[in-house]
PDB file of C-alpha atoms and ligand atoms in Angstrom:
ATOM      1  CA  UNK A   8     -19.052 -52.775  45.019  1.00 57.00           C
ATOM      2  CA  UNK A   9     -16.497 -54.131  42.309  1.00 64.00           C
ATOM      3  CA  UNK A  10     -16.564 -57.636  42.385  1.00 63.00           C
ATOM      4  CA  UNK A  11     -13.084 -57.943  42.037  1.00 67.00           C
ATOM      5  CA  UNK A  12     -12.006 -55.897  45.329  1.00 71.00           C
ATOM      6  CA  UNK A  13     -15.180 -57.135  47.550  1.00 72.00           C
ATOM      7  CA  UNK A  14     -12.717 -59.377  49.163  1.00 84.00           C
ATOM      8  CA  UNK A  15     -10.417 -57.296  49.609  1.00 92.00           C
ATOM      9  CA  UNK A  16      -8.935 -55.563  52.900  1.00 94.00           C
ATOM     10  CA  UNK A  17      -9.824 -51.931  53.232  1.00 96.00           C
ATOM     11  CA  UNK A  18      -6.423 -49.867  53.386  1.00 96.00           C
ATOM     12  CA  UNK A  19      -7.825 -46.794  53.531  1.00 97.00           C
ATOM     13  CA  UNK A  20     -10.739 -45.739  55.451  1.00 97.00           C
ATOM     14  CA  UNK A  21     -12.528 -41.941  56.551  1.00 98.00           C
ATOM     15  CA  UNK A  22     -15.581 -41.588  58.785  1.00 97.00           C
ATOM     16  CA  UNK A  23     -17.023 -38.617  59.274  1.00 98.00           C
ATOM     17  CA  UNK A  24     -13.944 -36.407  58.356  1.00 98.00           C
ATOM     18  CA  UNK A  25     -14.287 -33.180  58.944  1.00 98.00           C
ATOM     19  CA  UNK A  26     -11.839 -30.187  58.861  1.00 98.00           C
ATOM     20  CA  UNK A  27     -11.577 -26.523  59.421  1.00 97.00           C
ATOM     21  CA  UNK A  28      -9.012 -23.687  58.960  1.00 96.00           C
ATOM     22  CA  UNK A  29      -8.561 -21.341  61.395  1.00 93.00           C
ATOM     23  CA  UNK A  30      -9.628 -17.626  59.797  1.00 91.00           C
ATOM     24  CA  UNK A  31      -9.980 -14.420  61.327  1.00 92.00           C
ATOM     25  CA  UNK A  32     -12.964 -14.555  62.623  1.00 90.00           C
ATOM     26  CA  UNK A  33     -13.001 -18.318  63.580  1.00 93.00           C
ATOM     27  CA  UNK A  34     -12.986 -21.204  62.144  1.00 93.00           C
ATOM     28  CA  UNK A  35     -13.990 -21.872  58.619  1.00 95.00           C
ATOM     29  CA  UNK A  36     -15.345 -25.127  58.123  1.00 96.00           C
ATOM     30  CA  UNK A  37     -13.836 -26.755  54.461  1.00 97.00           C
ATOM     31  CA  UNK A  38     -14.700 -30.585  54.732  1.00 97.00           C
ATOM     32  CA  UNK A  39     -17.938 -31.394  56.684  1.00 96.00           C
ATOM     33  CA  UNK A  40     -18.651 -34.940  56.167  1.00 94.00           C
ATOM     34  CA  UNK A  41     -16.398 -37.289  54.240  1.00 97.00           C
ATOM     35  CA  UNK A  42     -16.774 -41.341  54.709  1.00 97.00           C
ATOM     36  CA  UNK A  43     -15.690 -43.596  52.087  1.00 97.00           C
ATOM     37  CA  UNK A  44     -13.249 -46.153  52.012  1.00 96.00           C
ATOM     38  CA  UNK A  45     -10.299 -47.592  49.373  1.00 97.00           C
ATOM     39  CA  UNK A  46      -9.236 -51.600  49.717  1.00 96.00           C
ATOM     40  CA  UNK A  47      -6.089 -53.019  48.774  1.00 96.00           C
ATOM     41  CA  UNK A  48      -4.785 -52.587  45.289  1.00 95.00           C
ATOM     42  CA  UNK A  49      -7.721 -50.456  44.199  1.00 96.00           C
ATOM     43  CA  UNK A  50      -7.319 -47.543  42.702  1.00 98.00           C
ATOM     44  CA  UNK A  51      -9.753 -44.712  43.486  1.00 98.00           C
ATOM     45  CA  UNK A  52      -9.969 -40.878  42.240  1.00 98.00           C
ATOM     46  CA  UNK A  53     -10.893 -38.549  44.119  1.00 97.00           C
ATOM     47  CA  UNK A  54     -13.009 -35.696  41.823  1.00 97.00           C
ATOM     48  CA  UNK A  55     -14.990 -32.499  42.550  1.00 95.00           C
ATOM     49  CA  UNK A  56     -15.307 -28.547  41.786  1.00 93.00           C
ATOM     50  CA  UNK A  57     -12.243 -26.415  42.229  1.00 92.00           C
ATOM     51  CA  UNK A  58     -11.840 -25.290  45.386  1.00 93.00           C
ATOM     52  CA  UNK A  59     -14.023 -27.843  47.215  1.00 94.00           C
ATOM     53  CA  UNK A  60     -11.345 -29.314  49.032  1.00 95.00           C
ATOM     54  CA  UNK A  61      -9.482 -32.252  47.281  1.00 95.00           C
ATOM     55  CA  UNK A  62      -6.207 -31.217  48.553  1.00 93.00           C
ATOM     56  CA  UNK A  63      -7.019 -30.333  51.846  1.00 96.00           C
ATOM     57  CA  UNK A  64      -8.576 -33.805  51.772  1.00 96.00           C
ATOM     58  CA  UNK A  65      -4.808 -35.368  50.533  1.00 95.00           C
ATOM     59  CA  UNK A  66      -2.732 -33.329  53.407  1.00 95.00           C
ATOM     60  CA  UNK A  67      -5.159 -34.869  55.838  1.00 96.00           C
ATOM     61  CA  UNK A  68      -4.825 -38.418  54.664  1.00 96.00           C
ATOM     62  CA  UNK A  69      -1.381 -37.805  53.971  1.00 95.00           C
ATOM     63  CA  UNK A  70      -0.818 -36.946  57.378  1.00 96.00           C
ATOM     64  CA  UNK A  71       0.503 -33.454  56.556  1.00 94.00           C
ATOM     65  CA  UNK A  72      -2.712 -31.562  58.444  1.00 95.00           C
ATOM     66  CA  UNK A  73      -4.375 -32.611  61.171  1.00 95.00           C
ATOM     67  CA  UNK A  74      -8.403 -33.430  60.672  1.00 96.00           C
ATOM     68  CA  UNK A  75     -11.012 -31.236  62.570  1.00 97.00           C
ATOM     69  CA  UNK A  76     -13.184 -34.214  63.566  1.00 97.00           C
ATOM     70  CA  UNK A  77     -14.032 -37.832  62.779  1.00 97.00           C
ATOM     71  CA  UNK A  78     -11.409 -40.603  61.615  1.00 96.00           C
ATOM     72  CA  UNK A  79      -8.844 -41.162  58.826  1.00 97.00           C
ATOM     73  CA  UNK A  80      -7.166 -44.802  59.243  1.00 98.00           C
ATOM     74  CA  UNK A  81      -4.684 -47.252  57.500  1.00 97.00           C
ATOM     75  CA  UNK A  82      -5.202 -50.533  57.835  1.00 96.00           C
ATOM     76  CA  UNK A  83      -7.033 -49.299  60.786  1.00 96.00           C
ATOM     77  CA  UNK A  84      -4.533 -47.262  62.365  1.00 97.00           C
ATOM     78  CA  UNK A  85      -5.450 -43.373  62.873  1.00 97.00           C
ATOM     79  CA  UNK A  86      -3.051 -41.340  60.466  1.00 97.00           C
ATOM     80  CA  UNK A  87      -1.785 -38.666  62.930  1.00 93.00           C
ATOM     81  CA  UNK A  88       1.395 -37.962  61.182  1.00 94.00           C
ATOM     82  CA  UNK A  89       2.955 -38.945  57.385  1.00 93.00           C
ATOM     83  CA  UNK A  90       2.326 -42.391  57.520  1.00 94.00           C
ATOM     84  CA  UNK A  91       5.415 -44.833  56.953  1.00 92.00           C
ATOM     85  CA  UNK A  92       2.736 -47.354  54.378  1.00 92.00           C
ATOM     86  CA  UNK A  93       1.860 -43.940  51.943  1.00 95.00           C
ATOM     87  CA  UNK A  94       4.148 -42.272  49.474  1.00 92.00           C
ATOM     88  CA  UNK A  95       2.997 -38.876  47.808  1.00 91.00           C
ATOM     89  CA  UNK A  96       3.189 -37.661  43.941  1.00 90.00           C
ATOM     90  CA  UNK A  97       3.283 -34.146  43.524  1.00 84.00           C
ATOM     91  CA  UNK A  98       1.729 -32.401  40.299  1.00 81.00           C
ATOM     92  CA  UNK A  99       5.078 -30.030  40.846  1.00 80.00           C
ATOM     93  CA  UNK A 100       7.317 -32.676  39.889  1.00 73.00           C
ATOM     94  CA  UNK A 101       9.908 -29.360  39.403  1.00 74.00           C
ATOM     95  CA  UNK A 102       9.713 -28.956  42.907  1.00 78.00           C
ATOM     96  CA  UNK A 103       9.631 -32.482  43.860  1.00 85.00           C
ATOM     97  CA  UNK A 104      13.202 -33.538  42.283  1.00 93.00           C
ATOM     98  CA  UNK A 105      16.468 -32.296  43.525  1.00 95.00           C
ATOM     99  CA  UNK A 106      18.003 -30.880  40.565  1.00 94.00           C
ATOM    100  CA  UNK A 107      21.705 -31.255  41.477  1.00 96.00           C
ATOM    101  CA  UNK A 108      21.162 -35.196  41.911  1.00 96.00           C
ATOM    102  CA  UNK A 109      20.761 -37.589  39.375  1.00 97.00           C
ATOM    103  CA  UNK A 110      17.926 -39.558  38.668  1.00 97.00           C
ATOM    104  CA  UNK A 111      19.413 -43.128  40.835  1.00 97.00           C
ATOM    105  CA  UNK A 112      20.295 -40.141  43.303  1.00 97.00           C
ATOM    106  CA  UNK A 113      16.670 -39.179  43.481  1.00 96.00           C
ATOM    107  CA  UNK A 114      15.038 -42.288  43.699  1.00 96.00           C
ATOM    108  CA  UNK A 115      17.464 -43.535  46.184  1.00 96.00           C
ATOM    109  CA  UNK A 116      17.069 -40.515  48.362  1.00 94.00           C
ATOM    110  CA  UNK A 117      13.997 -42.079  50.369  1.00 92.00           C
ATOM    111  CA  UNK A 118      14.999 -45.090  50.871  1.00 94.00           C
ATOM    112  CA  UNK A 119      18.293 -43.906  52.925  1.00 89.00           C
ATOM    113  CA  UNK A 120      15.962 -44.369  56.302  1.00 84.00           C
ATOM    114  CA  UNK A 121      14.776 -47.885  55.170  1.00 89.00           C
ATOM    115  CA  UNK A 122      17.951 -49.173  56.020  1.00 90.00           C
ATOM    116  CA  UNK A 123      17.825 -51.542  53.634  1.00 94.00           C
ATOM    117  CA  UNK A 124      21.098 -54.040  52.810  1.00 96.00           C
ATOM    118  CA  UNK A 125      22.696 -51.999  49.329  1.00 96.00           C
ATOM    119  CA  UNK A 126      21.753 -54.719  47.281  1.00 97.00           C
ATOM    120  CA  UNK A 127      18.334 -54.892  47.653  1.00 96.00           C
ATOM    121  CA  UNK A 128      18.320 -51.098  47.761  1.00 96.00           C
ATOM    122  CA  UNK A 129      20.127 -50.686  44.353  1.00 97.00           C
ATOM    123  CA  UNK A 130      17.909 -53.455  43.270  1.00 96.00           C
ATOM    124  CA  UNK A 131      14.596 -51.682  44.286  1.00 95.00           C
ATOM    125  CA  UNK A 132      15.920 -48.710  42.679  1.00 96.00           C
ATOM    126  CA  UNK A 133      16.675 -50.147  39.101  1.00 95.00           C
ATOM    127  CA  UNK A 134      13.336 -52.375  38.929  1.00 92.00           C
ATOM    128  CA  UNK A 135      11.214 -48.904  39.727  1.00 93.00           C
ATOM    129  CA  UNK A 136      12.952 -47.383  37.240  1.00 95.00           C
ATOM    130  CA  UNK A 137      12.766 -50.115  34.643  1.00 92.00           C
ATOM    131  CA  UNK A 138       9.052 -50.438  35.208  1.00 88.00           C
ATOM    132  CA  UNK A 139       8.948 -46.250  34.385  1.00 89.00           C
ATOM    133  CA  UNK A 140      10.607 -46.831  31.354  1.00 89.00           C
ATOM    134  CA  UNK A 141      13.872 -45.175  32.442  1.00 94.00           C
ATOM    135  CA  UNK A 142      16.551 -47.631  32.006  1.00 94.00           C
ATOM    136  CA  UNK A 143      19.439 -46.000  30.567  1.00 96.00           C
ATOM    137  CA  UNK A 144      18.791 -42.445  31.803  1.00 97.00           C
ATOM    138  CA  UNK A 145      20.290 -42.944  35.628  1.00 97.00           C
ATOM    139  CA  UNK A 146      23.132 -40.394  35.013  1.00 98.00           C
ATOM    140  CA  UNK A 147      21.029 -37.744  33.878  1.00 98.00           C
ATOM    141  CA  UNK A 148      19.903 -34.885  36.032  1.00 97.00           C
ATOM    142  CA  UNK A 149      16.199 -33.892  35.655  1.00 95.00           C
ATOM    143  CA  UNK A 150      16.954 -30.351  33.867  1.00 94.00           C
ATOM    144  CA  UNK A 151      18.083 -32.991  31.204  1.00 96.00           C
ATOM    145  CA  UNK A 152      14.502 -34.367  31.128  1.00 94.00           C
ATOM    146  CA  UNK A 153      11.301 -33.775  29.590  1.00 92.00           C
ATOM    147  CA  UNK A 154       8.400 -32.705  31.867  1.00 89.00           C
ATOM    148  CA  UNK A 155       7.282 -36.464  31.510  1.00 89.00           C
ATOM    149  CA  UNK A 156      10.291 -38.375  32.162  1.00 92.00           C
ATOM    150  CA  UNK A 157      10.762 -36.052  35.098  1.00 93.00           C
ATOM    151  CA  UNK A 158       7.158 -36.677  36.589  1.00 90.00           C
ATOM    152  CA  UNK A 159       8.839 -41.083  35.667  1.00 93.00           C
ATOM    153  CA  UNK A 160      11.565 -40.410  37.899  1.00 95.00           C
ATOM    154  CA  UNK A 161       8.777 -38.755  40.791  1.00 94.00           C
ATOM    155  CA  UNK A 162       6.941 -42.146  40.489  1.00 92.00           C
ATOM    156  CA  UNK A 163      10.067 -44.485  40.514  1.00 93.00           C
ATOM    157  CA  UNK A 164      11.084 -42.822  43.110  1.00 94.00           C
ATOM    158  CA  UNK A 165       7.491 -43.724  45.122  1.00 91.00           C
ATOM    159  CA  UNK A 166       7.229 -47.555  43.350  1.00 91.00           C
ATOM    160  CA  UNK A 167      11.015 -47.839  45.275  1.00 93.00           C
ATOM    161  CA  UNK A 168       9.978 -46.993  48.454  1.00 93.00           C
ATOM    162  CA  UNK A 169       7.190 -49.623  48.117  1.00 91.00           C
ATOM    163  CA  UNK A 170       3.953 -48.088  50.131  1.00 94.00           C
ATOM    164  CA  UNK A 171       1.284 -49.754  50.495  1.00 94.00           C
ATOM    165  CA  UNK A 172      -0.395 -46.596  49.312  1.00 96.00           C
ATOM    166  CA  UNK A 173       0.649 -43.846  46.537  1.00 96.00           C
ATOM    167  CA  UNK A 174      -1.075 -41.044  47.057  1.00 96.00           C
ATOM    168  CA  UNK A 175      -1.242 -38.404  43.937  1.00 95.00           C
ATOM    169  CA  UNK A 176      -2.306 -34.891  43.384  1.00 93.00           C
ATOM    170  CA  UNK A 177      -2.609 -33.991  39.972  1.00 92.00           C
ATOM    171  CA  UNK A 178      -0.067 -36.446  38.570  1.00 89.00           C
ATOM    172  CA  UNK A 179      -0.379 -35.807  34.924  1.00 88.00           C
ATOM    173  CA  UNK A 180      -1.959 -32.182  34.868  1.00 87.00           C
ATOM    174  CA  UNK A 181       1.273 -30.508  33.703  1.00 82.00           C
ATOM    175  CA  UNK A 182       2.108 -32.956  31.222  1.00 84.00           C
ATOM    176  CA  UNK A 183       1.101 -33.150  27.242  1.00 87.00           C
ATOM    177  CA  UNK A 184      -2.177 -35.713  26.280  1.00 90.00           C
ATOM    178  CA  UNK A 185       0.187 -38.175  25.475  1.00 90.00           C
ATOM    179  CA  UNK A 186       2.190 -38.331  28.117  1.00 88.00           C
ATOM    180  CA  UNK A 187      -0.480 -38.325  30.218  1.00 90.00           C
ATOM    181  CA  UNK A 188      -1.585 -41.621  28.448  1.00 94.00           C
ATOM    182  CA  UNK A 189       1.085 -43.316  29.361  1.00 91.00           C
ATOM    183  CA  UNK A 190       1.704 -42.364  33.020  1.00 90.00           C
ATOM    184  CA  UNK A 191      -2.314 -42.955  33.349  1.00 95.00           C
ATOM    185  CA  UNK A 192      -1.589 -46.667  31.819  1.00 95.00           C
ATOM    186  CA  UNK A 193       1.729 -47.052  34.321  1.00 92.00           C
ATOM    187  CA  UNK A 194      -0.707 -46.289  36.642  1.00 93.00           C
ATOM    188  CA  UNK A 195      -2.219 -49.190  35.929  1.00 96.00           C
ATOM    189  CA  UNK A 196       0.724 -51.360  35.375  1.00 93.00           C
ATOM    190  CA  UNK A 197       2.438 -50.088  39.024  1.00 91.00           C
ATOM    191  CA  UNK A 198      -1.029 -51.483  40.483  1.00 92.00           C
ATOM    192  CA  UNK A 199      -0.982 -54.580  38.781  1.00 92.00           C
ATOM    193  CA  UNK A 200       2.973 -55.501  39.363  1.00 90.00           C
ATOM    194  CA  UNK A 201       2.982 -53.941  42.728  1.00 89.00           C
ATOM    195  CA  UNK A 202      -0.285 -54.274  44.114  1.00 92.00           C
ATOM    196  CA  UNK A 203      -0.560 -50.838  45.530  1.00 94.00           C
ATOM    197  CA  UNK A 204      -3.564 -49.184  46.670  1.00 97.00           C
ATOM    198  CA  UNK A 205      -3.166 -45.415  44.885  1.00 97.00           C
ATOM    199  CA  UNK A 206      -5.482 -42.545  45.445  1.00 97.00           C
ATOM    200  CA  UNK A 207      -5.755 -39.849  42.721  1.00 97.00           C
ATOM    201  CA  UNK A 208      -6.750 -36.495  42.769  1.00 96.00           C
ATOM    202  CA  UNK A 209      -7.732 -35.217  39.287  1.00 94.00           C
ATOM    203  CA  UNK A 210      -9.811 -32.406  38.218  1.00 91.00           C
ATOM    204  CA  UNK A 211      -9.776 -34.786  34.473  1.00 94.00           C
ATOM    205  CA  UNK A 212     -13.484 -36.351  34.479  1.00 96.00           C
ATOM    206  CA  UNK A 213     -11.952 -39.116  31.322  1.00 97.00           C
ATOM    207  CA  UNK A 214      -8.471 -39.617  33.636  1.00 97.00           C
ATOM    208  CA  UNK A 215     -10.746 -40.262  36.895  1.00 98.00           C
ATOM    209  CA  UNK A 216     -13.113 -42.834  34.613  1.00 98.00           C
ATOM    210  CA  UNK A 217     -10.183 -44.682  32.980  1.00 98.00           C
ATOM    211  CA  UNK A 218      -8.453 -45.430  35.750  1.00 97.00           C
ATOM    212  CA  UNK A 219     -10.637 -45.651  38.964  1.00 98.00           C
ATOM    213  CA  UNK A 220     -12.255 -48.588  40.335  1.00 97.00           C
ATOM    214  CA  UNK A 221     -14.019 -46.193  42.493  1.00 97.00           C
ATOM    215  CA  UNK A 222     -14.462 -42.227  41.809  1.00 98.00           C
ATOM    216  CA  UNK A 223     -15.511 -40.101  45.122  1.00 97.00           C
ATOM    217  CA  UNK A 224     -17.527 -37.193  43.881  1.00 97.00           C
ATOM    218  CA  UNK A 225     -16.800 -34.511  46.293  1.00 96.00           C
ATOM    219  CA  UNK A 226     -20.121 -31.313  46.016  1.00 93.00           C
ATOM    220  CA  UNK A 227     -21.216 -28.807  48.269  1.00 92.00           C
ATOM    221  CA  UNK A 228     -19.539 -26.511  50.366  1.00 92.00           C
ATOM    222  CA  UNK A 229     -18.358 -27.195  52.897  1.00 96.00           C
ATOM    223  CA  UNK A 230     -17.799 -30.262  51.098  1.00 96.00           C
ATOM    224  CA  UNK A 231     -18.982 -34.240  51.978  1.00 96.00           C
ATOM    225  CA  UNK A 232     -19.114 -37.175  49.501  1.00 96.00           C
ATOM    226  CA  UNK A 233     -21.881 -36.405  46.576  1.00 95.00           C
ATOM    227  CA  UNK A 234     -21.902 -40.455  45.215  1.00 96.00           C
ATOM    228  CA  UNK A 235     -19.535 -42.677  45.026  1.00 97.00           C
ATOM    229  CA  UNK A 236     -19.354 -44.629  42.016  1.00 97.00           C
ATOM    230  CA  UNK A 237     -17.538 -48.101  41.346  1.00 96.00           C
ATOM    231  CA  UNK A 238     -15.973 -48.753  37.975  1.00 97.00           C
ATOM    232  CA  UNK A 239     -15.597 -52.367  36.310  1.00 96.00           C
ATOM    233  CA  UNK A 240     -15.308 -52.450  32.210  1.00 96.00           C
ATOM    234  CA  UNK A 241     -15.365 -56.103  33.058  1.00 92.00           C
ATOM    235  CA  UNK A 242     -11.340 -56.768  31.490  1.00 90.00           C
ATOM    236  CA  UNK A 243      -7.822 -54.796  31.494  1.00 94.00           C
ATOM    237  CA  UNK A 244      -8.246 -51.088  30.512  1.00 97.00           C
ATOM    238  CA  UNK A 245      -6.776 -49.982  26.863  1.00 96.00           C
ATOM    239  CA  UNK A 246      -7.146 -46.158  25.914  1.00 97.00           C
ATOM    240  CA  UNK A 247      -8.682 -46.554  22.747  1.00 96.00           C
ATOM    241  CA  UNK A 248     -10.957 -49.379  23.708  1.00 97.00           C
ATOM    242  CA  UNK A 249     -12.175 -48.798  27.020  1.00 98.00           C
ATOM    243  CA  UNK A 250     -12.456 -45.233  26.298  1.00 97.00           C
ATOM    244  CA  UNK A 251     -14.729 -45.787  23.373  1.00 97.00           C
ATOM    245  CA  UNK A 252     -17.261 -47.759  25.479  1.00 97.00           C
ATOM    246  CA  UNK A 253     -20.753 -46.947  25.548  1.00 97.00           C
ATOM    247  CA  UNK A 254     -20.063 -47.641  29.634  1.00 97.00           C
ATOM    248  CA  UNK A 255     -17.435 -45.245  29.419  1.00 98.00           C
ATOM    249  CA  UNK A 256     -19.356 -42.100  28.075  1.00 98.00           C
ATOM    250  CA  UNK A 257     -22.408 -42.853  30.472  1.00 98.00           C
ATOM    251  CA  UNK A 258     -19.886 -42.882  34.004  1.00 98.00           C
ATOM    252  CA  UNK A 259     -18.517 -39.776  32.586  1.00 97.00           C
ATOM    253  CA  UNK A 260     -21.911 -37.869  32.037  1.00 98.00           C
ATOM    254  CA  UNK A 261     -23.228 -39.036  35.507  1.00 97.00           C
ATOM    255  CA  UNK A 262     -19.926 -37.604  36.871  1.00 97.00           C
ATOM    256  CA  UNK A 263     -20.390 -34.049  35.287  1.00 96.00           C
ATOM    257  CA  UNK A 264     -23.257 -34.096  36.188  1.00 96.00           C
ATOM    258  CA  UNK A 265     -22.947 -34.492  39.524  1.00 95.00           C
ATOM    259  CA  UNK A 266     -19.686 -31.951  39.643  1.00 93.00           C
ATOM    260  CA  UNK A 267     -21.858 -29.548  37.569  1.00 91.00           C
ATOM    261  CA  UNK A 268     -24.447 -29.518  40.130  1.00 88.00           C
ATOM    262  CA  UNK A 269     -22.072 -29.144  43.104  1.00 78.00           C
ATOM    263  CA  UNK A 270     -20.047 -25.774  41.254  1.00 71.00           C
TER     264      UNK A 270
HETATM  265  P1  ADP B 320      -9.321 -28.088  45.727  1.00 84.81           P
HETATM  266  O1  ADP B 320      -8.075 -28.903  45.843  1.00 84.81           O
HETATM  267  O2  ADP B 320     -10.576 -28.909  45.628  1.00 84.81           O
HETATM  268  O3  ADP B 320      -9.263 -27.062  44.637  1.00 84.81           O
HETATM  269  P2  ADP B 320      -8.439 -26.940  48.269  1.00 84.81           P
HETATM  270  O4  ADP B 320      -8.376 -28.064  49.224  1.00 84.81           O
HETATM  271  O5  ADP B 320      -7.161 -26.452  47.677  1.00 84.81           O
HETATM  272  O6  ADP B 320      -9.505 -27.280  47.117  1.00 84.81           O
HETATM  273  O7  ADP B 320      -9.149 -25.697  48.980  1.00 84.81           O
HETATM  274  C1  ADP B 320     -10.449 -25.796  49.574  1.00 84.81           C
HETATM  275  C2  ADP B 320     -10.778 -24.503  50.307  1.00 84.81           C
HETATM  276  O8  ADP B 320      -9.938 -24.355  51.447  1.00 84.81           O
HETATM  277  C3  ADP B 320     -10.576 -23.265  49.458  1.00 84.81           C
HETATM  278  O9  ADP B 320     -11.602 -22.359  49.758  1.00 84.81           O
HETATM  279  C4  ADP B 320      -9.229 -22.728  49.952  1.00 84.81           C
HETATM  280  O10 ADP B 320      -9.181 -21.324  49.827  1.00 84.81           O
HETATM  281  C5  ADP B 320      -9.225 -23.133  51.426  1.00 84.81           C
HETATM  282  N1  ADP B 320      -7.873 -23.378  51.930  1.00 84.81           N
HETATM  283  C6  ADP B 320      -6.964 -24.251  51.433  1.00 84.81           C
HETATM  284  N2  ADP B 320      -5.821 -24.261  52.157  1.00 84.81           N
HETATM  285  C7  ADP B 320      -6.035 -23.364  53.162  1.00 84.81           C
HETATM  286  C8  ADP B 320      -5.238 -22.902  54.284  1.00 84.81           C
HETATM  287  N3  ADP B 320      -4.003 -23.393  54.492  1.00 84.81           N
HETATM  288  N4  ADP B 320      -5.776 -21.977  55.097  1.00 84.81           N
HETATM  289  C9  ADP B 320      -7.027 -21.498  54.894  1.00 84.81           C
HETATM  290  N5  ADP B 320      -7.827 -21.888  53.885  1.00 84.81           N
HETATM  291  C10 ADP B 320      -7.347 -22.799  53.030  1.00 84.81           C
END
């Protein structure tokens, strides 16, 4: 385990988790056998083939489908619903704003049932989106914004809410490389400020290396946990630098590898 998080409190925790979909002729089993676990302020990626069942995987921990069998808990609780702690990033941030409010307007638009006092509220509100780099663009409307500063505002609006865990579906897939650079390395920075616990889904072998402190490689079909494999470059992550590490290029052939053998 990563010596930093050993210590830690586990936030996030499956055992055994299995789930089905109901097809024509009965049940079709997706996830067989999934037990890992994600502590506080970790970040861990969640990789595998397409179509093995990462996203089924996110509704159930998201609470937005129920599991077949076996557990899914924060901080120990069984996640039978959306869970208050655990805000969600779409890859669809075009879907995920609401194009006839403005960018303060979006990020506020969660927090209405916190019920917070307005000035802590407003205050939330302006620090998330000062830590996206969005200061000055509150009036704008996200038609106005790039694909990247639109995906900002979908993050702001999570760091505001303040969950204990960000959960993310192919974050930066519909972005350019270097705007993925930078939302991977905010990633980092929301972690660090905020200490959130975020889970990742990315089908990007570098993206799940760079940031994880723990990549679950998802293989066969139906699927369970092939390895899971704890990351520590031993020091705060830089793109160039930590990418160019001989530690770096090893973790990512052992992680082909493995997704290779499960396609
Ligand atoms: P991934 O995210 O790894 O690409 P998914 O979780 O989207 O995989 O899908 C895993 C499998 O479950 C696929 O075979 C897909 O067709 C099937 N599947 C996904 N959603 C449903 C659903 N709502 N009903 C039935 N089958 C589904």
């Amino acid at each position: 385990m990563n010596a930093t998080f050993a210590d830690a409190p586990v936030r996030l925790r499956t055992t055994a988790l299995a789930k089905s979909y109901e097809a024509k002729n009965g049940p079709t089993p997706v996830i067989a056998d999934l037990t890992f676990e994600v502590r506080e302020a970790e970040i861990a990626c969640i990789v595998g083939p397409s179509g093995i069942g990462k996203t089924t995987l996110l509704k159930c921990l998201t609470g937005l489908q129920s599991i077949t069998s076996g557990d899914a808990l924060i901080d120990g609780k069984p996640i039978d619903g959306p869970p208050e702690e655990m805000a969600l990033v779409f890859q669809e941030y075009t879907r995920s704003l609401m194009p006839w409010l403005t960018v303060t307007r979006n990020v506020r638009l969660p927090l209405k049932h916190l019920r917070l006092p307005t000035a802590e509220r407003e205050m939330r509100i302006s620090s998330a989106l000062e830590a996206v780099g969005l200061k000055g663009a509150e009036s704008k409307y996200p038609w106005q914004l790039s694909g990247g500063m639109q995906q900002r505002v979908a993050i702001a609006r999570a760091i505001a809410y303040r969950p204990e865990v960000l959960v993310m579906d192919e974050p930066f897939a519909s972005v350019d490389a270097q705007t993925r650079f930078e939302l991977e390395d905010l990633c980092l920075r929301i972690r660090k400020d905020f200490g959130m616990t975020i889970v990742v889904v990315t089908h990007d072998i570098d993206e799940a290396v760079y940031l994880s402190d723990r990549v679950v490689v998802l293989g066969e079909r139906p699927a369970r946990v092939t390895k899971t494999i704890d990351i520590d470059f031993g020091g705060p992550r830089d793109q160039i630098t930590t990418r160019s590490l001989p530690a770096f290029a090893e973790l990512r052939a052992e992680i082909l590898e493995l997704i290779r053998a499960a396609g």
